[in-house]
PDB file of C-alpha atoms in Angstrom:
ATOM      1  CA  MET A   1     -53.527 -35.782  39.366  1.00 55.00           C
ATOM      2  CA  SER A   2     -49.943 -35.195  40.109  1.00 60.00           C
ATOM      3  CA  ASP A   3     -48.800 -32.994  42.993  1.00 66.00           C
ATOM      4  CA  SER A   4     -45.543 -31.984  41.298  1.00 68.00           C
ATOM      5  CA  PRO A   5     -45.551 -28.463  39.742  1.00 69.00           C
ATOM      6  CA  ALA A   6     -44.736 -27.912  36.082  1.00 68.00           C
ATOM      7  CA  PRO A   7     -40.997 -27.489  35.412  1.00 69.00           C
ATOM      8  CA  LYS A   8     -39.833 -23.851  35.220  1.00 71.00           C
ATOM      9  CA  ARG A   9     -38.471 -22.569  31.954  1.00 73.00           C
ATOM     10  CA  LYS A  10     -35.227 -20.823  32.884  1.00 77.00           C
ATOM     11  CA  TRP A  11     -34.425 -19.819  29.305  1.00 76.00           C
ATOM     12  CA  MET A  12     -37.598 -17.758  28.811  1.00 76.00           C
ATOM     13  CA  PRO A  13     -36.467 -14.582  30.758  1.00 78.00           C
ATOM     14  CA  ILE A  14     -33.080 -14.697  29.000  1.00 82.00           C
ATOM     15  CA  LEU A  15     -34.791 -14.914  25.606  1.00 81.00           C
ATOM     16  CA  LEU A  16     -37.044 -11.948  26.456  1.00 83.00           C
ATOM     17  CA  VAL A  17     -34.058  -9.784  27.530  1.00 84.00           C
ATOM     18  CA  VAL A  18     -32.124 -10.669  24.356  1.00 85.00           C
ATOM     19  CA  SER A  19     -35.175  -9.906  22.209  1.00 87.00           C
ATOM     20  CA  LEU A  20     -35.632  -6.538  23.909  1.00 85.00           C
ATOM     21  CA  ALA A  21     -31.931  -5.688  23.423  1.00 88.00           C
ATOM     22  CA  VAL A  22     -32.082  -6.532  19.705  1.00 88.00           C
ATOM     23  CA  ASN A  23     -35.227  -4.434  19.260  1.00 87.00           C
ATOM     24  CA  LEU A  24     -33.636  -1.451  21.025  1.00 88.00           C
ATOM     25  CA  LEU A  25     -30.503  -1.825  18.896  1.00 88.00           C
ATOM     26  CA  ILE A  26     -32.509  -1.799  15.660  1.00 90.00           C
ATOM     27  CA  ALA A  27     -34.577   1.183  16.813  1.00 88.00           C
ATOM     28  CA  GLY A  28     -31.399   3.059  17.779  1.00 86.00           C
ATOM     29  CA  ILE A  29     -29.788   2.401  14.399  1.00 87.00           C
ATOM     30  CA  ALA A  30     -32.922   3.526  12.554  1.00 85.00           C
ATOM     31  CA  LEU A  31     -33.248   6.681  14.653  1.00 84.00           C
ATOM     32  CA  GLY A  32     -29.547   7.522  14.365  1.00 81.00           C
ATOM     33  CA  THR A  33     -29.640   7.098  10.593  1.00 80.00           C
ATOM     34  CA  ALA A  34     -32.750   9.252  10.297  1.00 75.00           C
ATOM     35  CA  LEU A  35     -31.176  12.018  12.371  1.00 74.00           C
ATOM     36  CA  ARG A  36     -27.850  11.860  10.555  1.00 72.00           C
ATOM     37  CA  PHE A  37     -29.247  12.106   7.042  1.00 67.00           C
ATOM     38  CA  LYS A  38     -32.095  14.422   7.858  1.00 63.00           C
ATOM     39  CA  GLY A  39     -32.294  16.193   4.522  1.00 58.00           C
ATOM     40  CA  SER A  40     -30.779  19.326   3.096  1.00 50.00           C
ATOM     41  CA  ASP A  41     -30.992  21.315   6.344  1.00 54.00           C
ATOM     42  CA  ARG A  42     -27.575  19.953   7.268  1.00 56.00           C
ATOM     43  CA  VAL A  43     -24.880  22.627   7.406  1.00 61.00           C
ATOM     44  CA  VAL A  44     -21.739  21.799   5.446  1.00 62.00           C
ATOM     45  CA  ALA A  45     -18.565  23.310   6.808  1.00 73.00           C
ATOM     46  CA  PRO A  46     -16.547  25.080   4.125  1.00 73.00           C
ATOM     47  CA  PRO A  47     -13.196  23.631   3.105  1.00 77.00           C
ATOM     48  CA  GLY A  48      -9.906  25.140   4.166  1.00 81.00           C
ATOM     49  CA  PHE A  49      -9.134  28.417   2.425  1.00 79.00           C
ATOM     50  CA  GLY A  50      -5.844  27.304   0.838  1.00 82.00           C
ATOM     51  CA  PRO A  51      -7.060  23.972  -0.543  1.00 83.00           C
ATOM     52  CA  ALA A  52     -10.197  25.597  -1.972  1.00 86.00           C
ATOM     53  CA  LEU A  53      -8.148  28.274  -3.756  1.00 86.00           C
ATOM     54  CA  TYR A  54      -5.816  25.589  -5.109  1.00 85.00           C
ATOM     55  CA  TYR A  55      -8.441  23.099  -6.313  1.00 87.00           C
ATOM     56  CA  ALA A  56     -10.479  25.805  -8.030  1.00 89.00           C
ATOM     57  CA  LEU A  57      -7.527  26.567 -10.307  1.00 88.00           C
ATOM     58  CA  PRO A  58      -7.446  24.850 -13.704  1.00 88.00           C
ATOM     59  CA  LYS A  59      -5.279  21.735 -13.758  1.00 88.00           C
ATOM     60  CA  THR A  60      -2.535  23.411 -15.817  1.00 87.00           C
ATOM     61  CA  ASP A  61      -2.313  26.281 -13.332  1.00 86.00           C
ATOM     62  CA  ARG A  62      -2.156  23.863 -10.389  1.00 85.00           C
ATOM     63  CA  LYS A  63       0.672  21.988 -12.107  1.00 86.00           C
ATOM     64  CA  ALA A  64       2.554  25.235 -12.757  1.00 83.00           C
ATOM     65  CA  LEU A  65       2.083  26.312  -9.143  1.00 82.00           C
ATOM     66  CA  ARG A  66       3.443  22.993  -7.879  1.00 82.00           C
ATOM     67  CA  GLY A  67       6.435  23.273 -10.229  1.00 81.00           C
ATOM     68  CA  GLU A  68       7.287  26.789  -9.119  1.00 76.00           C
ATOM     69  CA  LEU A  69       7.230  25.786  -5.460  1.00 77.00           C
ATOM     70  CA  SER A  70       8.920  22.384  -5.742  1.00 76.00           C
ATOM     71  CA  GLY A  71      12.308  23.817  -4.788  1.00 72.00           C
ATOM     72  CA  LEU A  72      10.922  25.325  -1.613  1.00 70.00           C
ATOM     73  CA  ARG A  73       9.168  22.099  -0.692  1.00 68.00           C
ATOM     74  CA  GLY A  74      12.321  20.039  -1.251  1.00 68.00           C
ATOM     75  CA  LYS A  75      14.406  22.359   0.887  1.00 67.00           C
ATOM     76  CA  GLY A  76      11.679  22.401   3.543  1.00 66.00           C
ATOM     77  CA  SER A  77      11.498  18.611   3.541  1.00 70.00           C
ATOM     78  CA  HIS A  78      15.258  18.323   4.176  1.00 72.00           C
ATOM     79  CA  MET A  79      15.055  20.874   6.984  1.00 78.00           C
ATOM     80  CA  ARG A  80      12.064  19.091   8.570  1.00 80.00           C
ATOM     81  CA  LYS A  81      14.008  15.836   8.619  1.00 83.00           C
ATOM     82  CA  GLN A  82      16.836  17.553  10.490  1.00 86.00           C
ATOM     83  CA  ASP A  83      14.389  19.287  12.840  1.00 86.00           C
ATOM     84  CA  PHE A  84      12.650  15.994  13.680  1.00 88.00           C
ATOM     85  CA  SER A  85      16.030  14.524  14.565  1.00 89.00           C
ATOM     86  CA  ALA A  86      16.801  17.538  16.778  1.00 89.00           C
ATOM     87  CA  LEU A  87      13.345  17.301  18.353  1.00 88.00           C
ATOM     88  CA  SER A  88      13.851  13.623  19.136  1.00 90.00           C
ATOM     89  CA  GLN A  89      17.153  14.443  20.837  1.00 91.00           C
ATOM     90  CA  ALA A  90      15.605  17.365  22.752  1.00 90.00           C
ATOM     91  CA  LEU A  91      12.757  15.166  24.014  1.00 90.00           C
ATOM     92  CA  ARG A  92      15.232  12.568  25.280  1.00 92.00           C
ATOM     93  CA  ALA A  93      17.614  15.123  26.864  1.00 90.00           C
ATOM     94  CA  MET A  94      18.243  14.915  30.574  1.00 92.00           C
ATOM     95  CA  PRO A  95      17.288  17.335  31.968  1.00 92.00           C
ATOM     96  CA  PHE A  96      14.506  18.296  29.570  1.00 91.00           C
ATOM     97  CA  ASP A  97      14.906  21.809  28.147  1.00 91.00           C
ATOM     98  CA  PRO A  98      11.487  23.212  27.076  1.00 91.00           C
ATOM     99  CA  SER A  99      13.143  26.265  25.485  1.00 92.00           C
ATOM    100  CA  ALA A 100      15.045  24.029  23.018  1.00 90.00           C
ATOM    101  CA  VAL A 101      11.764  22.410  21.947  1.00 90.00           C
ATOM    102  CA  GLU A 102      10.089  25.816  21.747  1.00 91.00           C
ATOM    103  CA  ASN A 103      12.888  27.058  19.464  1.00 90.00           C
ATOM    104  CA  LEU A 104      12.363  24.076  17.148  1.00 90.00           C
ATOM    105  CA  LEU A 105       8.613  24.707  17.063  1.00 90.00           C
ATOM    106  CA  GLU A 106       9.162  28.377  16.268  1.00 90.00           C
ATOM    107  CA  LYS A 107      11.622  27.438  13.514  1.00 88.00           C
ATOM    108  CA  GLN A 108       9.044  25.114  11.957  1.00 87.00           C
ATOM    109  CA  ALA A 109       6.302  27.737  12.223  1.00 89.00           C
ATOM    110  CA  GLN A 110       8.557  30.266  10.469  1.00 88.00           C
ATOM    111  CA  ALA A 111       9.429  27.786   7.682  1.00 84.00           C
ATOM    112  CA  THR A 112       5.729  27.015   7.184  1.00 83.00           C
ATOM    113  CA  ALA A 113       4.909  30.729   7.064  1.00 87.00           C
ATOM    114  CA  GLU A 114       7.613  31.315   4.445  1.00 85.00           C
ATOM    115  CA  ILE A 115       6.301  28.531   2.217  1.00 82.00           C
ATOM    116  CA  GLN A 116       2.737  29.755   2.650  1.00 84.00           C
ATOM    117  CA  SER A 117       3.765  33.306   1.795  1.00 87.00           C
ATOM    118  CA  ALA A 118       5.548  32.130  -1.368  1.00 85.00           C
ATOM    119  CA  LEU A 119       2.469  30.104  -2.288  1.00 85.00           C
ATOM    120  CA  HIS A 120       0.221  33.137  -1.793  1.00 87.00           C
ATOM    121  CA  GLN A 121       2.476  35.276  -3.998  1.00 89.00           C
ATOM    122  CA  GLN A 122       2.532  32.681  -6.781  1.00 87.00           C
ATOM    123  CA  TRP A 123      -1.238  32.178  -6.558  1.00 88.00           C
ATOM    124  CA  LEU A 124      -1.868  35.926  -6.722  1.00 90.00           C
ATOM    125  CA  ALA A 125       0.449  36.239  -9.739  1.00 90.00           C
ATOM    126  CA  GLN A 126      -1.524  33.497 -11.524  1.00 89.00           C
ATOM    127  CA  VAL A 127      -4.889  35.032 -10.695  1.00 91.00           C
ATOM    128  CA  SER A 128      -3.644  38.489 -11.704  1.00 93.00           C
ATOM    129  CA  ALA A 129      -2.582  37.114 -15.095  1.00 92.00           C
ATOM    130  CA  MET A 130      -6.101  35.763 -15.765  1.00 91.00           C
ATOM    131  CA  SER A 131      -8.524  37.567 -18.029  1.00 94.00           C
ATOM    132  CA  GLU A 132     -11.773  38.879 -16.563  1.00 95.00           C
ATOM    133  CA  GLU A 133     -13.613  35.865 -17.986  1.00 95.00           C
ATOM    134  CA  GLU A 134     -11.059  33.409 -16.572  1.00 93.00           C
ATOM    135  CA  ARG A 135     -11.304  35.026 -13.127  1.00 93.00           C
ATOM    136  CA  ALA A 136     -15.109  34.829 -13.271  1.00 94.00           C
ATOM    137  CA  ASP A 137     -14.874  31.115 -14.184  1.00 93.00           C
ATOM    138  CA  TYR A 138     -12.390  30.654 -11.349  1.00 91.00           C
ATOM    139  CA  ALA A 139     -14.794  32.352  -8.923  1.00 93.00           C
ATOM    140  CA  ASP A 140     -17.585  29.998 -10.090  1.00 93.00           C
ATOM    141  CA  ARG A 141     -15.397  26.923  -9.512  1.00 91.00           C
ATOM    142  CA  LEU A 142     -14.398  28.271  -6.097  1.00 91.00           C
ATOM    143  CA  GLU A 143     -18.073  28.687  -5.126  1.00 91.00           C
ATOM    144  CA  GLU A 144     -18.776  25.091  -6.242  1.00 90.00           C
ATOM    145  CA  ILE A 145     -15.947  23.786  -4.073  1.00 87.00           C
ATOM    146  CA  VAL A 146     -17.168  25.765  -1.058  1.00 86.00           C
ATOM    147  CA  LYS A 147     -20.732  24.416  -1.537  1.00 84.00           C
ATOM    148  CA  ARG A 148     -19.520  20.813  -1.722  1.00 80.00           C
ATOM    149  CA  GLY A 149     -17.390  21.132   1.383  1.00 71.00           C
ATOM    150  CA  PRO A 150     -13.953  19.707   2.175  1.00 62.00           C
ATOM    151  CA  ARG A 151     -12.482  16.692   0.368  1.00 62.00           C
ATOM    152  CA  LYS A 152     -15.112  16.579  -2.340  1.00 51.00           C
ATOM    153  CA  HIS A 153     -13.149  18.034  -5.216  1.00 49.00           C
ATOM    154  CA  LYS A 154     -13.957  17.099  -8.782  1.00 52.00           C
ATOM    155  CA  LYS A 155     -10.990  16.568 -11.041  1.00 52.00           C
ATOM    156  CA  ARG A 156     -10.710  19.562 -13.346  1.00 49.00           C
ATOM    157  CA  ASN A 157      -8.968  20.015 -16.655  1.00 48.00           C
TER     158      ASN A 157
END
Protein backbone atom coordinates (compact mmCIF):
# COMPACT_ATOMS: atom_id res chain seq x y z
CA MET A 1 0.00 0.00 0.00
CA SER A 2 1.00 3.49 -0.74
CA ASP A 3 1.40 6.11 1.99
CA SER A 4 0.52 9.03 -0.29
CA PRO A 5 -3.06 10.39 0.13
CA ALA A 6 -5.45 10.60 -2.80
CA PRO A 7 -5.15 13.86 -4.77
CA LYS A 8 -7.67 16.56 -3.76
CA ARG A 9 -10.22 17.67 -6.29
CA LYS A 10 -10.07 21.46 -6.20
CA TRP A 11 -12.76 21.90 -8.85
CA MET A 12 -15.48 20.08 -6.89
CA PRO A 13 -16.37 22.96 -4.43
CA ILE A 14 -16.41 25.44 -7.33
CA LEU A 15 -18.77 23.18 -9.29
CA LEU A 16 -21.09 22.85 -6.28
CA VAL A 17 -21.25 26.65 -5.78
CA VAL A 18 -21.97 27.23 -9.48
CA SER A 19 -24.67 24.55 -9.44
CA LEU A 20 -26.29 26.12 -6.38
CA ALA A 21 -26.20 29.59 -8.00
CA VAL A 22 -27.86 28.30 -11.19
CA ASN A 23 -30.56 26.52 -9.18
CA LEU A 24 -31.29 29.67 -7.15
CA LEU A 25 -31.43 31.73 -10.35
CA ILE A 26 -33.96 29.37 -11.95
CA ALA A 27 -36.06 29.27 -8.78
CA GLY A 28 -36.01 33.07 -8.57
CA ILE A 29 -37.11 33.45 -12.19
CA ALA A 30 -39.93 30.93 -11.72
CA LEU A 31 -41.12 32.59 -8.51
CA GLY A 32 -40.90 36.10 -9.97
CA THR A 33 -42.88 35.04 -13.04
CA ALA A 34 -45.53 33.36 -10.91
CA LEU A 35 -45.92 36.45 -8.73
CA ARG A 36 -45.98 38.84 -11.67
CA PHE A 37 -48.67 37.05 -13.65
CA LYS A 38 -50.69 35.89 -10.70
CA GLY A 39 -54.09 35.89 -12.38
CA SER A 40 -56.87 38.39 -12.70
CA ASP A 41 -56.46 39.82 -9.19
CA ARG A 42 -53.95 42.28 -10.61
CA VAL A 43 -55.12 45.89 -10.46
CA VAL A 44 -54.82 47.77 -13.74
CA ALA A 45 -54.26 51.49 -13.40
CA PRO A 46 -56.64 53.51 -15.54
CA PRO A 47 -55.25 55.47 -18.47
CA GLY A 48 -54.84 59.22 -18.41
CA PHE A 49 -58.13 61.09 -18.59
CA GLY A 50 -57.35 63.05 -21.77
CA PRO A 51 -56.02 60.13 -23.83
CA ALA A 52 -58.96 57.94 -22.81
CA LEU A 53 -61.48 60.61 -23.86
CA TYR A 54 -59.64 61.04 -27.16
CA TYR A 55 -59.23 57.36 -28.08
CA ALA A 56 -62.85 56.56 -27.26
CA LEU A 57 -63.98 58.99 -29.97
CA PRO A 58 -64.72 57.54 -33.41
CA LYS A 59 -61.82 57.89 -35.84
CA THR A 60 -63.56 60.62 -37.87
CA ASP A 61 -64.15 62.69 -34.73
CA ARG A 62 -60.53 62.27 -33.64
CA LYS A 63 -59.38 63.44 -37.07
CA ALA A 64 -61.68 66.46 -36.91
CA LEU A 65 -60.44 67.31 -33.42
CA ARG A 66 -56.82 67.15 -34.57
CA GLY A 67 -57.62 69.36 -37.57
CA GLU A 68 -59.35 71.99 -35.48
CA LEU A 69 -56.41 72.21 -33.09
CA SER A 70 -53.57 71.97 -35.62
CA GLY A 71 -53.13 75.74 -35.72
CA LEU A 72 -52.73 75.93 -31.97
CA ARG A 73 -50.24 73.07 -31.96
CA GLY A 74 -48.17 74.67 -34.73
CA LYS A 75 -48.04 77.99 -32.93
CA GLY A 76 -47.22 76.23 -29.66
CA SER A 77 -44.44 74.26 -31.33
CA HIS A 78 -42.80 77.46 -32.63
CA MET A 79 -43.08 79.08 -29.20
CA ARG A 80 -41.61 76.00 -27.48
CA LYS A 81 -38.61 76.11 -29.79
CA GLN A 82 -37.98 79.73 -28.81
CA ASP A 83 -38.54 78.95 -25.12
CA PHE A 84 -36.05 76.06 -25.22
CA SER A 85 -33.48 78.42 -26.70
CA ALA A 86 -34.19 80.97 -23.95
CA LEU A 87 -34.02 78.23 -21.32
CA SER A 88 -30.65 77.06 -22.62
CA GLN A 89 -29.33 80.62 -22.39
CA ALA A 90 -30.79 81.09 -18.89
CA LEU A 91 -29.16 77.86 -17.67
CA ARG A 92 -25.78 78.99 -18.98
CA ALA A 93 -26.08 82.57 -17.63
CA MET A 94 -23.51 83.76 -15.14
CA PRO A 95 -24.75 84.39 -12.54
CA PHE A 96 -27.68 81.98 -12.72
CA ASP A 97 -31.06 83.71 -12.38
CA PRO A 98 -33.69 81.24 -11.06
CA SER A 99 -36.48 83.79 -11.61
CA ALA A 100 -35.77 83.85 -15.38
CA VAL A 101 -36.11 80.05 -15.50
CA GLU A 102 -39.24 80.21 -13.35
CA ASN A 103 -40.78 82.73 -15.78
CA LEU A 104 -40.09 80.38 -18.70
CA LEU A 105 -41.64 77.46 -16.83
CA GLU A 106 -44.72 79.52 -16.00
CA LYS A 107 -45.00 80.62 -19.64
CA GLN A 108 -44.91 76.99 -20.77
CA ALA A 109 -47.46 75.95 -18.15
CA GLN A 110 -49.80 78.73 -19.34
CA ALA A 111 -49.38 77.72 -23.01
CA THR A 112 -50.12 74.09 -22.11
CA ALA A 113 -53.20 75.14 -20.14
CA GLU A 114 -54.47 77.20 -23.08
CA ILE A 115 -54.09 74.29 -25.50
CA GLN A 116 -55.73 71.92 -23.04
CA SER A 117 -58.62 74.32 -22.52
CA ALA A 118 -59.16 74.64 -26.28
CA LEU A 119 -59.04 70.85 -26.57
CA HIS A 120 -61.63 70.48 -23.80
CA GLN A 121 -63.94 72.98 -25.51
CA GLN A 122 -63.66 71.22 -28.88
CA TRP A 123 -64.19 67.80 -27.27
CA LEU A 124 -67.27 69.03 -25.40
CA ALA A 125 -68.68 70.54 -28.61
CA GLN A 126 -68.25 67.18 -30.37
CA VAL A 127 -69.83 65.21 -27.54
CA SER A 128 -72.68 67.72 -27.28
CA ALA A 129 -73.40 67.28 -31.00
CA MET A 130 -73.76 63.49 -30.59
CA SER A 131 -77.15 61.82 -30.43
CA GLU A 132 -78.14 59.97 -27.27
CA GLU A 133 -77.25 56.67 -28.94
CA GLU A 134 -73.85 57.96 -30.10
CA ARG A 135 -73.05 59.23 -26.59
CA ALA A 136 -74.04 55.85 -25.12
CA ASP A 137 -71.74 54.09 -27.63
CA TYR A 138 -69.01 56.57 -26.75
CA ALA A 139 -69.48 55.82 -23.04
CA ASP A 140 -69.19 52.08 -23.79
CA ARG A 141 -65.93 52.59 -25.72
CA LEU A 142 -64.61 54.79 -22.91
CA GLU A 143 -65.34 52.05 -20.35
CA GLU A 144 -63.52 49.50 -22.55
CA ILE A 145 -60.45 51.73 -22.72
CA VAL A 146 -60.45 52.25 -18.95
CA LYS A 147 -60.71 48.46 -18.37
CA ARG A 148 -57.79 47.74 -20.70
CA GLY A 149 -55.57 50.34 -19.10
CA PRO A 150 -53.08 52.76 -20.66
CA ARG A 151 -51.51 52.21 -24.08
CA LYS A 152 -53.78 49.35 -25.06
CA HIS A 153 -56.07 51.14 -27.48
CA LYS A 154 -57.74 49.28 -30.30
CA LYS A 155 -57.89 51.10 -33.60
CA ARG A 156 -61.44 52.30 -34.13
CA ASN A 157 -63.30 53.33 -37.24
